[in-house]
């Protein structure tokens, strides 16, 4: 899959809702009810980070939830890409971009949201055909003001900023012309997951789904 085709598919994912939940799943038993709760709150695109031992099994289980579009986050290596694809991930997200990672996504037909921060990083990916990118770590790298400034000379790239975003500041990003959606973990708090309070997560998701730029 070419970078341009990947970006077309990534764009479709980013347009599903204003927020993509970034999920860290410690307990496989949480995977399905969590996905159901988020989908019920109208957040269908779900990023499961490959940071816990059960992440791939969680992707496998969540992929069966009707209405969910499940992707894998924290892709760092070609092996991650292969495993994510085999588990059923339909998109990938990386904090950055390396040539080996980009090649693996092309080879395994996995649409990727590659991460970039600086103008040069954004331009290097754009040169290859990646017009949809992740801006990470958003708040720490300069926040919405930084991303707005990147958009002035490079308006062709649409972003999913993540890192430090919550209900409080999401609109700062969503109101920018070059932001397609935002990513964040705030819609799936660890405490609510541990308590099995899926209704609370649906409420947070619905609140996030109602955000507008
Ligand atoms: C991440 O990959 O950790 C995401 O950027 C989520 O960041 P957050 O926990 O600050 O929302």
mmCIF file of N, CA and C in Angstrom, residues 53-193:
data_model
loop_
_atom_site.group_PDB
_atom_site.id
_atom_site.type_symbol
_atom_site.label_atom_id
_atom_site.label_comp_id
_atom_site.label_asym_id
_atom_site.label_seq_id
_atom_site.Cartn_x
_atom_site.Cartn_y
_atom_site.Cartn_z
ATOM 1 N N UNK A 53 1.282 -6.465 27.957
ATOM 2 C CA UNK A 53 1.410 -7.836 27.425
ATOM 3 C C UNK A 53 0.161 -8.327 26.701
ATOM 4 N N UNK A 54 -1.025 -7.843 27.082
ATOM 5 C CA UNK A 54 -2.243 -8.377 26.460
ATOM 6 C C UNK A 54 -2.747 -7.509 25.306
ATOM 7 N N UNK A 55 -1.958 -6.525 24.864
ATOM 8 C CA UNK A 55 -2.458 -5.572 23.859
ATOM 9 C C UNK A 55 -2.900 -6.251 22.563
ATOM 10 N N UNK A 56 -2.105 -7.201 22.085
ATOM 11 C CA UNK A 56 -2.464 -7.839 20.804
ATOM 12 C C UNK A 56 -3.737 -8.680 20.954
ATOM 13 N N UNK A 57 -3.855 -9.378 22.077
ATOM 14 C CA UNK A 57 -5.088 -10.146 22.320
ATOM 15 C C UNK A 57 -6.279 -9.199 22.469
ATOM 16 N N UNK A 58 -6.030 -8.043 23.053
ATOM 17 C CA UNK A 58 -7.113 -7.052 23.198
ATOM 18 C C UNK A 58 -7.572 -6.582 21.819
ATOM 19 N N UNK A 59 -6.633 -6.339 20.924
ATOM 20 C CA UNK A 59 -6.990 -5.918 19.559
ATOM 21 C C UNK A 59 -7.829 -7.003 18.893
ATOM 22 N N UNK A 60 -7.393 -8.244 19.077
ATOM 23 C CA UNK A 60 -8.103 -9.383 18.481
ATOM 24 C C UNK A 60 -9.550 -9.418 18.993
ATOM 25 N N UNK A 61 -9.728 -9.248 20.282
ATOM 26 C CA UNK A 61 -11.071 -9.311 20.882
ATOM 27 C C UNK A 61 -11.915 -8.098 20.480
ATOM 28 N N UNK A 62 -11.324 -6.926 20.507
ATOM 29 C CA UNK A 62 -12.083 -5.699 20.229
ATOM 30 C C UNK A 62 -12.492 -5.605 18.770
ATOM 31 N N UNK A 63 -11.718 -6.250 17.894
ATOM 32 C CA UNK A 63 -12.041 -6.222 16.461
ATOM 33 C C UNK A 63 -13.390 -6.879 16.175
ATOM 34 N N UNK A 64 -13.866 -7.685 17.127
ATOM 35 C CA UNK A 64 -15.157 -8.369 16.937
ATOM 36 C C UNK A 64 -16.331 -7.511 17.411
ATOM 37 N N UNK A 65 -16.043 -6.371 18.016
ATOM 38 C CA UNK A 65 -17.135 -5.545 18.551
ATOM 39 C C UNK A 65 -17.780 -4.748 17.412
ATOM 40 N N UNK A 66 -19.076 -4.924 17.204
ATOM 41 C CA UNK A 66 -19.732 -4.228 16.100
ATOM 42 C C UNK A 66 -19.597 -2.707 16.229
ATOM 43 N N UNK A 67 -19.267 -2.074 15.105
ATOM 44 C CA UNK A 67 -19.164 -0.618 15.089
ATOM 45 C C UNK A 67 -17.781 -0.096 15.433
ATOM 46 N N UNK A 68 -16.906 -0.957 15.940
ATOM 47 C CA UNK A 68 -15.571 -0.506 16.317
ATOM 48 C C UNK A 68 -14.599 -0.571 15.145
ATOM 49 N N UNK A 69 -13.671 0.371 15.105
ATOM 50 C CA UNK A 69 -12.599 0.375 14.101
ATOM 51 C C UNK A 69 -11.308 0.395 14.915
ATOM 52 N N UNK A 70 -10.646 -0.754 14.978
ATOM 53 C CA UNK A 70 -9.567 -0.915 15.953
ATOM 54 C C UNK A 70 -8.192 -0.815 15.299
ATOM 55 N N UNK A 71 -7.366 0.029 15.873
ATOM 56 C CA UNK A 71 -6.004 0.199 15.386
ATOM 57 C C UNK A 71 -5.011 -0.079 16.492
ATOM 58 N N UNK A 72 -3.749 -0.159 16.103
ATOM 59 C CA UNK A 72 -2.671 -0.408 17.066
ATOM 60 C C UNK A 72 -1.794 0.820 17.183
ATOM 61 N N UNK A 73 -1.533 1.235 18.434
ATOM 62 C CA UNK A 73 -0.652 2.374 18.660
ATOM 63 C C UNK A 73 0.694 1.928 19.183
ATOM 64 N N UNK A 74 1.585 2.898 19.316
ATOM 65 C CA UNK A 74 2.941 2.634 19.780
ATOM 66 C C UNK A 74 3.663 1.630 18.876
ATOM 67 N N UNK A 75 3.436 1.709 17.581
ATOM 68 C CA UNK A 75 4.183 0.859 16.640
ATOM 69 C C UNK A 75 5.596 1.411 16.534
ATOM 70 N N UNK A 76 6.564 0.578 16.887
ATOM 71 C CA UNK A 76 7.957 1.039 16.865
ATOM 72 C C UNK A 76 8.812 0.265 15.871
ATOM 73 N N UNK A 77 8.455 -0.987 15.610
ATOM 74 C CA UNK A 77 9.318 -1.855 14.798
ATOM 75 C C UNK A 77 8.509 -2.585 13.727
ATOM 76 N N UNK A 78 9.181 -3.121 12.717
ATOM 77 C CA UNK A 78 8.483 -3.944 11.720
ATOM 78 C C UNK A 78 7.762 -5.129 12.360
ATOM 79 N N UNK A 79 8.333 -5.694 13.418
ATOM 80 C CA UNK A 79 7.673 -6.824 14.095
ATOM 81 C C UNK A 79 6.348 -6.376 14.714
ATOM 82 N N UNK A 80 6.321 -5.158 15.255
ATOM 83 C CA UNK A 80 5.066 -4.615 15.806
ATOM 84 C C UNK A 80 4.001 -4.532 14.707
ATOM 85 N N UNK A 81 4.407 -4.070 13.542
ATOM 86 C CA UNK A 81 3.473 -3.896 12.420
ATOM 87 C C UNK A 81 2.893 -5.244 12.016
ATOM 88 N N UNK A 82 3.768 -6.220 11.886
ATOM 89 C CA UNK A 82 3.334 -7.562 11.477
ATOM 90 C C UNK A 82 2.362 -8.140 12.509
ATOM 91 N N UNK A 83 2.715 -8.012 13.776
ATOM 92 C CA UNK A 83 1.870 -8.570 14.838
ATOM 93 C C UNK A 83 0.528 -7.841 14.920
ATOM 94 N N UNK A 84 0.552 -6.530 14.770
ATOM 95 C CA UNK A 84 -0.688 -5.743 14.847
ATOM 96 C C UNK A 84 -1.635 -6.127 13.723
ATOM 97 N N UNK A 85 -1.073 -6.258 12.543
ATOM 98 C CA UNK A 85 -1.889 -6.632 11.380
ATOM 99 C C UNK A 85 -2.482 -8.036 11.584
ATOM 100 N N UNK A 86 -1.658 -8.951 12.063
ATOM 101 C CA UNK A 86 -2.126 -10.326 12.279
ATOM 102 C C UNK A 86 -3.220 -10.383 13.344
ATOM 103 N N UNK A 87 -3.179 -9.439 14.303
ATOM 104 C CA UNK A 87 -4.190 -9.424 15.370
ATOM 105 C C UNK A 87 -5.500 -8.797 14.890
ATOM 106 N N UNK A 88 -5.460 -8.160 13.719
ATOM 107 C CA UNK A 88 -6.701 -7.589 13.182
ATOM 108 C C UNK A 88 -6.758 -6.074 13.198
ATOM 109 N N UNK A 89 -5.643 -5.415 13.523
ATOM 110 C CA UNK A 89 -5.643 -3.944 13.505
ATOM 111 C C UNK A 89 -5.904 -3.458 12.076
ATOM 112 N N UNK A 90 -6.741 -2.414 11.952
ATOM 113 C CA UNK A 90 -7.029 -1.893 10.618
ATOM 114 C C UNK A 90 -6.312 -0.567 10.351
ATOM 115 N N UNK A 91 -5.648 -0.039 11.376
ATOM 116 C CA UNK A 91 -4.767 1.117 11.160
ATOM 117 C C UNK A 91 -3.686 1.085 12.226
ATOM 118 N N UNK A 92 -2.631 1.843 11.993
ATOM 119 C CA UNK A 92 -1.534 1.887 12.944
ATOM 120 C C UNK A 92 -1.182 3.324 13.283
ATOM 121 N N UNK A 93 -0.614 3.494 14.464
ATOM 122 C CA UNK A 93 -0.190 4.817 14.909
ATOM 123 C C UNK A 93 1.201 4.671 15.508
ATOM 124 N N UNK A 94 2.084 5.620 15.185
ATOM 125 C CA UNK A 94 3.434 5.573 15.736
ATOM 126 C C UNK A 94 3.791 6.931 16.319
ATOM 127 N N UNK A 95 4.559 6.944 17.420
ATOM 128 C CA UNK A 95 4.962 8.243 17.958
ATOM 129 C C UNK A 95 5.904 8.996 17.022
ATOM 130 N N UNK A 96 6.557 8.274 16.124
ATOM 131 C CA UNK A 96 7.477 8.912 15.188
ATOM 132 C C UNK A 96 7.412 8.200 13.855
ATOM 133 N N UNK A 97 8.527 8.174 13.147
ATOM 134 C CA UNK A 97 8.560 7.471 11.858
ATOM 135 C C UNK A 97 9.999 7.107 11.543
ATOM 136 N N UNK A 98 10.205 5.848 11.206
ATOM 137 C CA UNK A 98 11.514 5.439 10.692
ATOM 138 C C UNK A 98 11.274 4.779 9.341
ATOM 139 N N UNK A 99 12.304 4.721 8.536
ATOM 140 C CA UNK A 99 12.112 4.128 7.197
ATOM 141 C C UNK A 99 11.707 2.657 7.304
ATOM 142 N N UNK A 100 12.298 1.955 8.267
ATOM 143 C CA UNK A 100 11.945 0.534 8.431
ATOM 144 C C UNK A 100 10.476 0.364 8.814
ATOM 145 N N UNK A 101 9.986 1.247 9.656
ATOM 146 C CA UNK A 101 8.584 1.169 10.070
ATOM 147 C C UNK A 101 7.663 1.491 8.888
ATOM 148 N N UNK A 102 8.004 2.530 8.149
ATOM 149 C CA UNK A 102 7.186 2.925 6.992
ATOM 150 C C UNK A 102 7.165 1.800 5.957
ATOM 151 N N UNK A 103 8.313 1.188 5.719
ATOM 152 C CA UNK A 103 8.390 0.083 4.749
ATOM 153 C C UNK A 103 7.521 -1.095 5.202
ATOM 154 N N UNK A 104 7.540 -1.373 6.495
ATOM 155 C CA UNK A 104 6.760 -2.504 7.020
ATOM 156 C C UNK A 104 5.263 -2.256 6.843
ATOM 157 N N UNK A 105 4.821 -1.032 7.079
ATOM 158 C CA UNK A 105 3.388 -0.719 6.909
ATOM 159 C C UNK A 105 2.990 -0.845 5.440
ATOM 160 N N UNK A 106 3.879 -0.430 4.554
ATOM 161 C CA UNK A 106 3.599 -0.576 3.114
ATOM 162 C C UNK A 106 3.495 -2.054 2.761
ATOM 163 N N UNK A 107 4.436 -2.840 3.277
ATOM 164 C CA UNK A 107 4.482 -4.275 2.965
ATOM 165 C C UNK A 107 3.272 -5.027 3.522
ATOM 166 N N UNK A 108 2.829 -4.640 4.730
ATOM 167 C CA UNK A 108 1.731 -5.373 5.380
ATOM 168 C C UNK A 108 0.371 -4.710 5.175
ATOM 169 N N UNK A 109 0.311 -3.715 4.274
ATOM 170 C CA UNK A 109 -0.972 -3.063 3.977
ATOM 171 C C UNK A 109 -1.649 -2.521 5.225
ATOM 172 N N UNK A 110 -0.873 -1.862 6.056
ATOM 173 C CA UNK A 110 -1.453 -1.259 7.260
ATOM 174 C C UNK A 110 -1.378 0.267 7.139
ATOM 175 N N UNK A 111 -2.532 0.945 7.037
ATOM 176 C CA UNK A 111 -2.497 2.407 6.961
ATOM 177 C C UNK A 111 -1.907 2.978 8.242
ATOM 178 N N UNK A 112 -0.920 3.849 8.094
ATOM 179 C CA UNK A 112 -0.195 4.369 9.265
ATOM 180 C C UNK A 112 -0.411 5.864 9.436
ATOM 181 N N UNK A 113 -0.557 6.250 10.697
ATOM 182 C CA UNK A 113 -0.468 7.662 11.087
ATOM 183 C C UNK A 113 0.925 7.828 11.670
ATOM 184 N N UNK A 114 1.893 8.262 10.884
ATOM 185 C CA UNK A 114 3.253 8.410 11.406
ATOM 186 C C UNK A 114 3.372 9.693 12.221
ATOM 187 N N UNK A 115 4.206 9.652 13.248
ATOM 188 C CA UNK A 115 4.356 10.811 14.116
ATOM 189 C C UNK A 115 5.408 11.789 13.620
ATOM 190 N N UNK A 116 5.128 13.084 13.814
ATOM 191 C CA UNK A 116 6.065 14.141 13.442
ATOM 192 C C UNK A 116 5.841 15.331 14.366
ATOM 193 N N UNK A 117 6.886 16.130 14.535
ATOM 194 C CA UNK A 117 6.746 17.368 15.312
ATOM 195 C C UNK A 117 7.270 18.559 14.507
ATOM 196 N N UNK A 118 8.531 18.483 14.094
ATOM 197 C CA UNK A 118 9.154 19.663 13.479
ATOM 198 C C UNK A 118 8.731 19.819 12.016
ATOM 199 N N UNK A 119 8.949 21.012 11.483
ATOM 200 C CA UNK A 119 8.630 21.280 10.075
ATOM 201 C C UNK A 119 9.375 20.292 9.173
ATOM 202 N N UNK A 120 10.630 20.002 9.505
ATOM 203 C CA UNK A 120 11.408 19.082 8.660
ATOM 204 C C UNK A 120 10.846 17.673 8.708
ATOM 205 N N UNK A 121 10.417 17.217 9.891
ATOM 206 C CA UNK A 121 9.815 15.880 10.003
ATOM 207 C C UNK A 121 8.507 15.813 9.214
ATOM 208 N N UNK A 122 7.711 16.850 9.346
ATOM 209 C CA UNK A 122 6.434 16.896 8.611
ATOM 210 C C UNK A 122 6.708 16.900 7.108
ATOM 211 N N UNK A 123 7.682 17.694 6.689
ATOM 212 C CA UNK A 123 8.001 17.797 5.253
ATOM 213 C C UNK A 123 8.557 16.489 4.700
ATOM 214 N N UNK A 124 9.390 15.811 5.490
ATOM 215 C CA UNK A 124 9.974 14.549 5.017
ATOM 216 C C UNK A 124 8.872 13.522 4.772
ATOM 217 N N UNK A 125 7.901 13.449 5.664
ATOM 218 C CA UNK A 125 6.785 12.505 5.481
ATOM 219 C C UNK A 125 5.893 12.953 4.321
ATOM 220 N N UNK A 126 5.676 14.250 4.209
ATOM 221 C CA UNK A 126 4.843 14.768 3.116
ATOM 222 C C UNK A 126 5.476 14.442 1.760
ATOM 223 N N UNK A 127 6.799 14.576 1.700
ATOM 224 C CA UNK A 127 7.529 14.270 0.458
ATOM 225 C C UNK A 127 7.277 12.834 0.004
ATOM 226 N N UNK A 128 7.121 11.942 0.991
ATOM 227 C CA UNK A 128 6.867 10.516 0.668
ATOM 228 C C UNK A 128 5.409 10.269 0.331
ATOM 229 N N UNK A 129 4.523 11.187 0.684
ATOM 230 C CA UNK A 129 3.099 11.009 0.377
ATOM 231 C C UNK A 129 2.202 10.896 1.592
ATOM 232 N N UNK A 130 2.779 11.039 2.799
ATOM 233 C CA UNK A 130 1.971 10.946 4.025
ATOM 234 C C UNK A 130 1.355 12.317 4.335
ATOM 235 N N UNK A 131 0.098 12.473 3.989
ATOM 236 C CA UNK A 131 -0.582 13.762 4.206
ATOM 237 C C UNK A 131 -1.415 13.765 5.486
ATOM 238 N N UNK A 132 -1.444 12.625 6.174
ATOM 239 C CA UNK A 132 -2.134 12.544 7.467
ATOM 240 C C UNK A 132 -1.105 12.058 8.478
ATOM 241 N N UNK A 133 -0.853 12.855 9.508
ATOM 242 C CA UNK A 133 0.210 12.542 10.462
ATOM 243 C C UNK A 133 -0.266 12.752 11.895
ATOM 244 N N UNK A 134 0.448 12.100 12.797
ATOM 245 C CA UNK A 134 0.205 12.314 14.225
ATOM 246 C C UNK A 134 1.171 13.395 14.709
ATOM 247 N N UNK A 135 0.694 14.307 15.524
ATOM 248 C CA UNK A 135 1.554 15.326 16.125
ATOM 249 C C UNK A 135 1.720 14.955 17.589
ATOM 250 N N UNK A 136 2.918 14.507 17.929
ATOM 251 C CA UNK A 136 3.158 13.951 19.264
ATOM 252 C C UNK A 136 4.547 14.319 19.770
ATOM 253 N N UNK A 137 4.699 14.648 21.048
ATOM 254 C CA UNK A 137 3.684 14.832 22.085
ATOM 255 C C UNK A 137 3.131 16.254 22.041
ATOM 256 N N UNK A 138 1.860 16.364 21.741
ATOM 257 C CA UNK A 138 1.265 17.636 21.337
ATOM 258 C C UNK A 138 1.492 18.775 22.342
ATOM 259 N N UNK A 139 1.047 18.600 23.554
ATOM 260 C CA UNK A 139 1.144 19.711 24.516
ATOM 261 C C UNK A 139 2.596 20.042 24.830
ATOM 262 N N UNK A 140 3.373 18.998 25.028
ATOM 263 C CA UNK A 140 4.764 19.190 25.431
ATOM 264 C C UNK A 140 5.607 19.801 24.301
ATOM 265 N N UNK A 141 5.212 19.552 23.055
ATOM 266 C CA UNK A 141 6.002 20.042 21.911
ATOM 267 C C UNK A 141 5.653 21.473 21.516
ATOM 268 N N UNK A 142 4.628 22.027 22.116
ATOM 269 C CA UNK A 142 4.290 23.408 21.749
ATOM 270 C C UNK A 142 2.798 23.643 21.602
ATOM 271 N N UNK A 143 2.046 22.579 21.694
ATOM 272 C CA UNK A 143 0.592 22.723 21.751
ATOM 273 C C UNK A 143 -0.054 23.225 20.477
ATOM 274 N N UNK A 144 -1.281 23.687 20.645
ATOM 275 C CA UNK A 144 -2.091 24.101 19.493
ATOM 276 C C UNK A 144 -1.454 25.281 18.755
ATOM 277 N N UNK A 145 -0.813 26.188 19.493
ATOM 278 C CA UNK A 145 -0.196 27.349 18.840
ATOM 279 C C UNK A 145 0.920 26.910 17.886
ATOM 280 N N UNK A 146 1.688 25.914 18.327
ATOM 281 C CA UNK A 146 2.780 25.377 17.488
ATOM 282 C C UNK A 146 2.195 24.742 16.234
ATOM 283 N N UNK A 147 1.165 23.915 16.424
ATOM 284 C CA UNK A 147 0.594 23.191 15.281
ATOM 285 C C UNK A 147 -0.061 24.149 14.290
ATOM 286 N N UNK A 148 -0.669 25.201 14.810
ATOM 287 C CA UNK A 148 -1.263 26.224 13.931
ATOM 288 C C UNK A 148 -0.168 26.864 13.071
ATOM 289 N N UNK A 149 0.977 27.118 13.682
ATOM 290 C CA UNK A 149 2.090 27.746 12.948
ATOM 291 C C UNK A 149 2.635 26.823 11.866
ATOM 292 N N UNK A 150 2.660 25.512 12.143
ATOM 293 C CA UNK A 150 3.115 24.534 11.141
ATOM 294 C C UNK A 150 2.156 24.569 9.938
ATOM 295 N N UNK A 151 0.876 24.779 10.226
ATOM 296 C CA UNK A 151 -0.144 24.748 9.172
ATOM 297 C C UNK A 151 -0.067 25.928 8.219
ATOM 298 N N UNK A 152 0.560 27.020 8.641
ATOM 299 C CA UNK A 152 0.634 28.190 7.749
ATOM 300 C C UNK A 152 1.480 27.871 6.509
ATOM 301 N N UNK A 153 2.731 27.410 6.677
ATOM 302 C CA UNK A 153 3.516 27.079 5.474
ATOM 303 C C UNK A 153 3.223 25.689 4.906
ATOM 304 N N UNK A 154 2.646 24.787 5.715
ATOM 305 C CA UNK A 154 2.437 23.398 5.252
ATOM 306 C C UNK A 154 0.958 23.013 5.439
ATOM 307 N N UNK A 155 0.066 23.651 4.686
ATOM 308 C CA UNK A 155 -1.376 23.396 4.907
ATOM 309 C C UNK A 155 -1.846 22.046 4.372
ATOM 310 N N UNK A 156 -0.992 21.369 3.591
ATOM 311 C CA UNK A 156 -1.403 20.091 2.968
ATOM 312 C C UNK A 156 -1.513 18.948 3.956
ATOM 313 N N UNK A 157 -0.931 19.086 5.133
ATOM 314 C CA UNK A 157 -0.914 17.962 6.072
ATOM 315 C C UNK A 157 -2.000 18.140 7.140
ATOM 316 N N UNK A 158 -2.809 17.079 7.330
ATOM 317 C CA UNK A 158 -3.812 17.060 8.395
ATOM 318 C C UNK A 158 -3.283 16.232 9.551
ATOM 319 N N UNK A 159 -3.560 16.673 10.771
ATOM 320 C CA UNK A 159 -2.956 16.024 11.940
ATOM 321 C C UNK A 159 -3.976 15.442 12.911
ATOM 322 N N UNK A 160 -3.498 14.420 13.615
ATOM 323 C CA UNK A 160 -4.156 13.936 14.823
ATOM 324 C C UNK A 160 -3.173 14.206 15.956
ATOM 325 N N UNK A 161 -3.319 15.335 16.663
ATOM 326 C CA UNK A 161 -2.426 15.578 17.791
ATOM 327 C C UNK A 161 -2.786 14.697 18.983
ATOM 328 N N UNK A 162 -1.783 14.202 19.683
ATOM 329 C CA UNK A 162 -2.027 13.447 20.917
ATOM 330 C C UNK A 162 -0.903 13.747 21.904
ATOM 331 N N UNK A 163 -1.219 13.544 23.166
ATOM 332 C CA UNK A 163 -0.235 13.793 24.223
ATOM 333 C C UNK A 163 -0.636 15.016 25.017
ATOM 334 N N UNK A 164 -1.210 14.784 26.201
ATOM 335 C CA UNK A 164 -1.596 15.896 27.068
ATOM 336 C C UNK A 164 -2.911 16.560 26.689
ATOM 337 N N UNK A 165 -3.692 15.898 25.843
ATOM 338 C CA UNK A 165 -4.968 16.497 25.427
ATOM 339 C C UNK A 165 -6.101 15.924 26.281
ATOM 340 N N UNK A 166 -7.029 16.802 26.645
ATOM 341 C CA UNK A 166 -8.178 16.405 27.468
ATOM 342 C C UNK A 166 -9.373 17.240 27.027
ATOM 343 N N UNK A 167 -10.471 17.029 27.720
ATOM 344 C CA UNK A 167 -11.684 17.787 27.396
ATOM 345 C C UNK A 167 -11.417 19.299 27.470
ATOM 346 N N UNK A 168 -10.524 19.692 28.383
ATOM 347 C CA UNK A 168 -10.246 21.127 28.621
ATOM 348 C C UNK A 168 -9.606 21.820 27.422
ATOM 349 N N UNK A 169 -8.668 21.127 26.756
ATOM 350 C CA UNK A 169 -7.931 21.811 25.688
ATOM 351 C C UNK A 169 -8.187 21.221 24.296
ATOM 352 N N UNK A 170 -9.031 20.196 24.185
ATOM 353 C CA UNK A 170 -9.250 19.548 22.874
ATOM 354 C C UNK A 170 -9.753 20.542 21.825
ATOM 355 N N UNK A 171 -10.611 21.455 22.239
ATOM 356 C CA UNK A 171 -11.185 22.401 21.275
ATOM 357 C C UNK A 171 -10.130 23.353 20.702
ATOM 358 N N UNK A 172 -9.081 23.628 21.491
ATOM 359 C CA UNK A 172 -7.990 24.482 20.970
ATOM 360 C C UNK A 172 -7.408 23.855 19.705
ATOM 361 N N UNK A 173 -7.322 22.532 19.714
ATOM 362 C CA UNK A 173 -6.789 21.813 18.551
ATOM 363 C C UNK A 173 -7.853 21.629 17.474
ATOM 364 N N UNK A 174 -9.051 21.209 17.902
ATOM 365 C CA UNK A 174 -10.093 20.876 16.916
ATOM 366 C C UNK A 174 -10.529 22.098 16.116
ATOM 367 N N UNK A 175 -10.269 23.287 16.635
ATOM 368 C CA UNK A 175 -10.670 24.490 15.897
ATOM 369 C C UNK A 175 -9.641 24.864 14.823
ATOM 370 N N UNK A 176 -8.503 24.172 14.789
ATOM 371 C CA UNK A 176 -7.483 24.479 13.771
ATOM 372 C C UNK A 176 -7.828 23.815 12.437
ATOM 373 N N UNK A 177 -7.511 24.515 11.350
ATOM 374 C CA UNK A 177 -7.798 23.989 9.998
ATOM 375 C C UNK A 177 -7.040 22.698 9.708
ATOM 376 N N UNK A 178 -5.850 22.552 10.294
ATOM 377 C CA UNK A 178 -5.026 21.374 9.972
ATOM 378 C C UNK A 178 -5.172 20.240 10.990
ATOM 379 N N UNK A 179 -6.220 20.283 11.795
ATOM 380 C CA UNK A 179 -6.467 19.181 12.737
ATOM 381 C C UNK A 179 -7.715 18.412 12.317
ATOM 382 N N UNK A 180 -7.542 17.100 12.167
ATOM 383 C CA UNK A 180 -8.643 16.228 11.730
ATOM 384 C C UNK A 180 -9.400 15.675 12.932
ATOM 385 N N UNK A 181 -8.649 15.336 13.971
ATOM 386 C CA UNK A 181 -9.221 14.783 15.202
ATOM 387 C C UNK A 181 -8.109 14.861 16.237
ATOM 388 N N UNK A 182 -8.417 14.557 17.479
ATOM 389 C CA UNK A 182 -7.358 14.485 18.486
ATOM 390 C C UNK A 182 -7.370 13.090 19.109
ATOM 391 N N UNK A 183 -6.237 12.694 19.671
ATOM 392 C CA UNK A 183 -6.162 11.418 20.379
ATOM 393 C C UNK A 183 -5.949 11.682 21.855
ATOM 394 N N UNK A 184 -6.487 10.806 22.705
ATOM 395 C CA UNK A 184 -6.251 11.006 24.129
ATOM 396 C C UNK A 184 -6.725 9.841 24.962
ATOM 397 N N UNK A 185 -6.094 9.727 26.127
ATOM 398 C CA UNK A 185 -6.432 8.608 27.016
ATOM 399 C C UNK A 185 -7.496 9.002 28.038
ATOM 400 N N UNK A 186 -7.875 10.295 28.046
ATOM 401 C CA UNK A 186 -8.759 10.740 29.126
ATOM 402 C C UNK A 186 -10.145 10.095 29.085
ATOM 403 N N UNK A 187 -10.538 9.568 27.937
ATOM 404 C CA UNK A 187 -11.877 8.962 27.842
ATOM 405 C C UNK A 187 -11.931 7.546 28.413
ATOM 406 N N UNK A 188 -10.774 7.001 28.779
ATOM 407 C CA UNK A 188 -10.771 5.655 29.366
ATOM 408 C C UNK A 188 -9.893 5.636 30.619
ATOM 409 N N UNK A 189 -10.352 6.297 31.689
ATOM 410 C CA UNK A 189 -9.533 6.366 32.911
ATOM 411 C C UNK A 189 -9.306 4.980 33.523
ATOM 412 N N UNK A 190 -8.110 4.780 34.017
ATOM 413 C CA UNK A 190 -7.738 3.490 34.632
ATOM 414 C C UNK A 190 -8.697 3.100 35.754
ATOM 415 N N UNK A 191 -9.083 4.080 36.586
ATOM 416 C CA UNK A 191 -9.967 3.792 37.729
ATOM 417 C C UNK A 191 -11.314 3.240 37.270
ATOM 418 N N UNK A 192 -11.877 3.890 36.233
ATOM 419 C CA UNK A 192 -13.183 3.423 35.733
ATOM 420 C C UNK A 192 -13.057 2.012 35.169
ATOM 421 N N UNK A 193 -11.947 1.758 34.480
ATOM 422 C CA UNK A 193 -11.748 0.410 33.919
ATOM 423 C C UNK A 193 -11.611 -0.615 35.041
#
